[in-house]
Amino acid sequence: KAGVTQTPRYLIKTRGQQVTLSCSPISGHRSVSWYQQTPGQGLQFLFEYFSETQRNKGNFPGRFSGRQFSNSRSEMNVSTLELGDSALYLCASSVKTGIRDTGELFFGEGSRLTVL
Amino acid sequence: AQSVTQLDSQVPVFEEAPVELRCNYSSSVSVYLFWYVQYPNQGLQLLLKYLSGSTLVESINGFEAEFNKSQTSFHLRKPSVHISDTAEYFCAVSVKSGQGAQKLVFGQGTRLTINP
């Protein structure tokens, strides 16, 4: 079974630009979560999508947005990039089985964004 | 709000020595607990998890963790480490979030460095 796939793995942008990151979850997984990882702040939750609906959102400005498609693939977008947006963006998928949901996540390898 | 504290940001040990990575969580309800490992330039991989039942859980590569409800801890141990265990380790607790979903809250991570 293929794992979570994120593209691109590395990218460099300049301040003010926007970026779109893509995530393909494990087959059968309907939930996709996004995390930002930085040396200073650690792992911070961005948002979670389930069945094309954003079900949960972290404490990030509106420049950070996402969506999920009917095939469960997800994209996240960051507009008007700032230097502080440089980070590893991790996507994770999970099965989400209602009352048996444990929160366990399966992570991709991440997209490393550098903002110059 | 539920949180996770990893008491050591860095732990250096010699090869074949024992190691303990400490994790404390705050929660007033039943919890699911996880340890993830991150190797350089990779995403997070699940190392082991506590969902219910036996308080001692083990991984396939010799790590174990013990859930201690009274001390709200979930420390990770290995009796004899190998160079290949060099990585960053994250403790996480699953918390209920909006719309019945579960969300992982991570500690700040512990960088384990194995010296020959």
mmCIF file of C-alpha atoms in Angstrom, chain A residues 20-105:
data_model
loop_
_atom_site.group_PDB
_atom_site.id
_atom_site.type_symbol
_atom_site.label_atom_id
_atom_site.label_comp_id
_atom_site.label_asym_id
_atom_site.label_seq_id
_atom_site.Cartn_x
_atom_site.Cartn_y
_atom_site.Cartn_z
ATOM 1 C CA THR A 20 0.488 25.476 -3.312
ATOM 2 C CA LEU A 21 1.474 22.142 -1.768
ATOM 3 C CA SER A 22 -0.138 18.850 -2.654
ATOM 4 C CA CYS A 23 -0.851 15.724 -0.639
ATOM 5 C CA SER A 24 -2.164 12.317 -1.689
ATOM 6 C CA PRO A 25 -3.308 10.258 1.301
ATOM 7 C CA ILE A 26 -3.074 6.526 1.761
ATOM 8 C CA SER A 27 -5.735 4.761 -0.258
ATOM 9 C CA GLY A 28 -8.925 4.495 1.803
ATOM 10 C CA HIS A 29 -8.001 7.292 4.179
ATOM 11 C CA ARG A 30 -10.576 10.056 4.121
ATOM 12 C CA SER A 31 -8.983 12.509 6.529
ATOM 13 C CA VAL A 32 -6.013 14.717 5.735
ATOM 14 C CA SER A 33 -4.274 16.924 8.287
ATOM 15 C CA TRP A 34 -1.549 19.500 7.729
ATOM 16 C CA TYR A 35 1.190 20.508 10.164
ATOM 17 C CA GLN A 36 3.904 23.142 10.033
ATOM 18 C CA GLN A 37 7.263 22.204 11.531
ATOM 19 C CA THR A 38 9.869 24.831 12.422
ATOM 20 C CA PRO A 39 12.889 24.684 14.751
ATOM 21 C CA GLY A 40 11.432 27.370 17.000
ATOM 22 C CA GLN A 41 7.767 26.393 17.197
ATOM 23 C CA GLY A 42 7.962 22.656 16.654
ATOM 24 C CA LEU A 43 4.973 20.881 15.129
ATOM 25 C CA GLN A 44 1.913 23.065 14.831
ATOM 26 C CA PHE A 45 -1.473 21.939 13.558
ATOM 27 C CA LEU A 46 -2.751 23.849 10.550
ATOM 28 C CA PHE A 47 -6.036 22.187 9.609
ATOM 29 C CA GLU A 48 -7.845 18.936 8.974
ATOM 30 C CA TYR A 49 -10.114 17.980 6.113
ATOM 31 C CA PHE A 50 -12.582 15.133 6.044
ATOM 32 C CA SER A 51 -14.893 14.381 3.121
ATOM 33 C CA GLU A 52 -13.996 17.680 1.465
ATOM 34 C CA THR A 53 -14.904 19.713 4.567
ATOM 35 C CA GLN A 54 -12.547 21.529 6.879
ATOM 36 C CA ARG A 55 -13.322 20.033 10.243
ATOM 37 C CA ASN A 56 -10.649 21.620 12.378
ATOM 38 C CA LYS A 57 -8.353 24.601 12.136
ATOM 39 C CA GLY A 58 -5.269 25.687 14.023
ATOM 40 C CA ASN A 59 -4.233 29.170 14.999
ATOM 41 C CA PHE A 60 -2.797 30.437 11.729
ATOM 42 C CA PRO A 61 -3.630 33.583 9.752
ATOM 43 C CA GLY A 62 -6.025 33.517 6.835
ATOM 44 C CA ARG A 63 -3.099 33.440 4.400
ATOM 45 C CA PHE A 64 -3.007 29.721 5.083
ATOM 46 C CA SER A 65 -5.806 27.833 3.404
ATOM 47 C CA GLY A 66 -6.535 24.377 2.165
ATOM 48 C CA ARG A 67 -8.994 22.190 0.402
ATOM 49 C CA GLN A 68 -9.766 18.549 -0.174
ATOM 50 C CA PHE A 69 -11.014 16.939 -3.335
ATOM 51 C CA SER A 70 -13.530 14.138 -3.785
ATOM 52 C CA ASN A 71 -10.694 11.606 -4.143
ATOM 53 C CA SER A 72 -9.385 12.726 -0.698
ATOM 54 C CA ARG A 73 -6.311 14.428 -2.171
ATOM 55 C CA SER A 74 -5.604 17.725 -0.474
ATOM 56 C CA GLU A 75 -3.821 20.954 -1.241
ATOM 57 C CA MET A 76 -2.729 23.749 1.012
ATOM 58 C CA ASN A 77 -2.021 27.262 -0.124
ATOM 59 C CA VAL A 78 -0.032 30.045 1.481
ATOM 60 C CA SER A 79 -0.478 33.494 -0.002
ATOM 61 C CA THR A 80 1.696 36.582 0.427
ATOM 62 C CA LEU A 81 4.616 34.573 1.735
ATOM 63 C CA GLU A 82 6.681 35.883 4.643
ATOM 64 C CA LEU A 83 10.174 34.882 5.726
ATOM 65 C CA GLY A 84 8.664 33.213 8.780
ATOM 66 C CA ASP A 85 6.706 30.814 6.598
ATOM 67 C CA SER A 86 9.912 28.913 5.860
ATOM 68 C CA ALA A 87 9.237 25.488 7.288
ATOM 69 C CA LEU A 88 8.656 21.817 6.663
ATOM 70 C CA TYR A 89 4.983 21.301 5.865
ATOM 71 C CA LEU A 90 3.797 17.832 6.760
ATOM 72 C CA CYS A 91 0.678 16.163 5.524
ATOM 73 C CA ALA A 92 -0.831 13.213 7.362
ATOM 74 C CA SER A 93 -3.757 10.969 6.620
ATOM 75 C CA SER A 94 -5.939 8.764 8.769
ATOM 76 C CA VAL A 95 -8.859 6.420 8.398
ATOM 77 C CA LYS A 96 -11.196 8.165 10.874
ATOM 78 C CA THR A 97 -13.521 5.443 12.069
ATOM 79 C CA GLY A 98 -16.038 7.378 14.129
ATOM 80 C CA ILE A 99 -16.131 6.403 17.783
ATOM 81 C CA ARG A 100 -13.105 4.169 17.257
ATOM 82 C CA ASP A 101 -11.020 7.082 15.969
ATOM 83 C CA THR A 102 -7.772 7.199 17.944
ATOM 84 C CA GLY A 103 -6.214 10.140 16.161
ATOM 85 C CA GLU A 104 -3.350 8.045 14.792
ATOM 86 C CA LEU A 105 -1.769 9.739 11.808
#
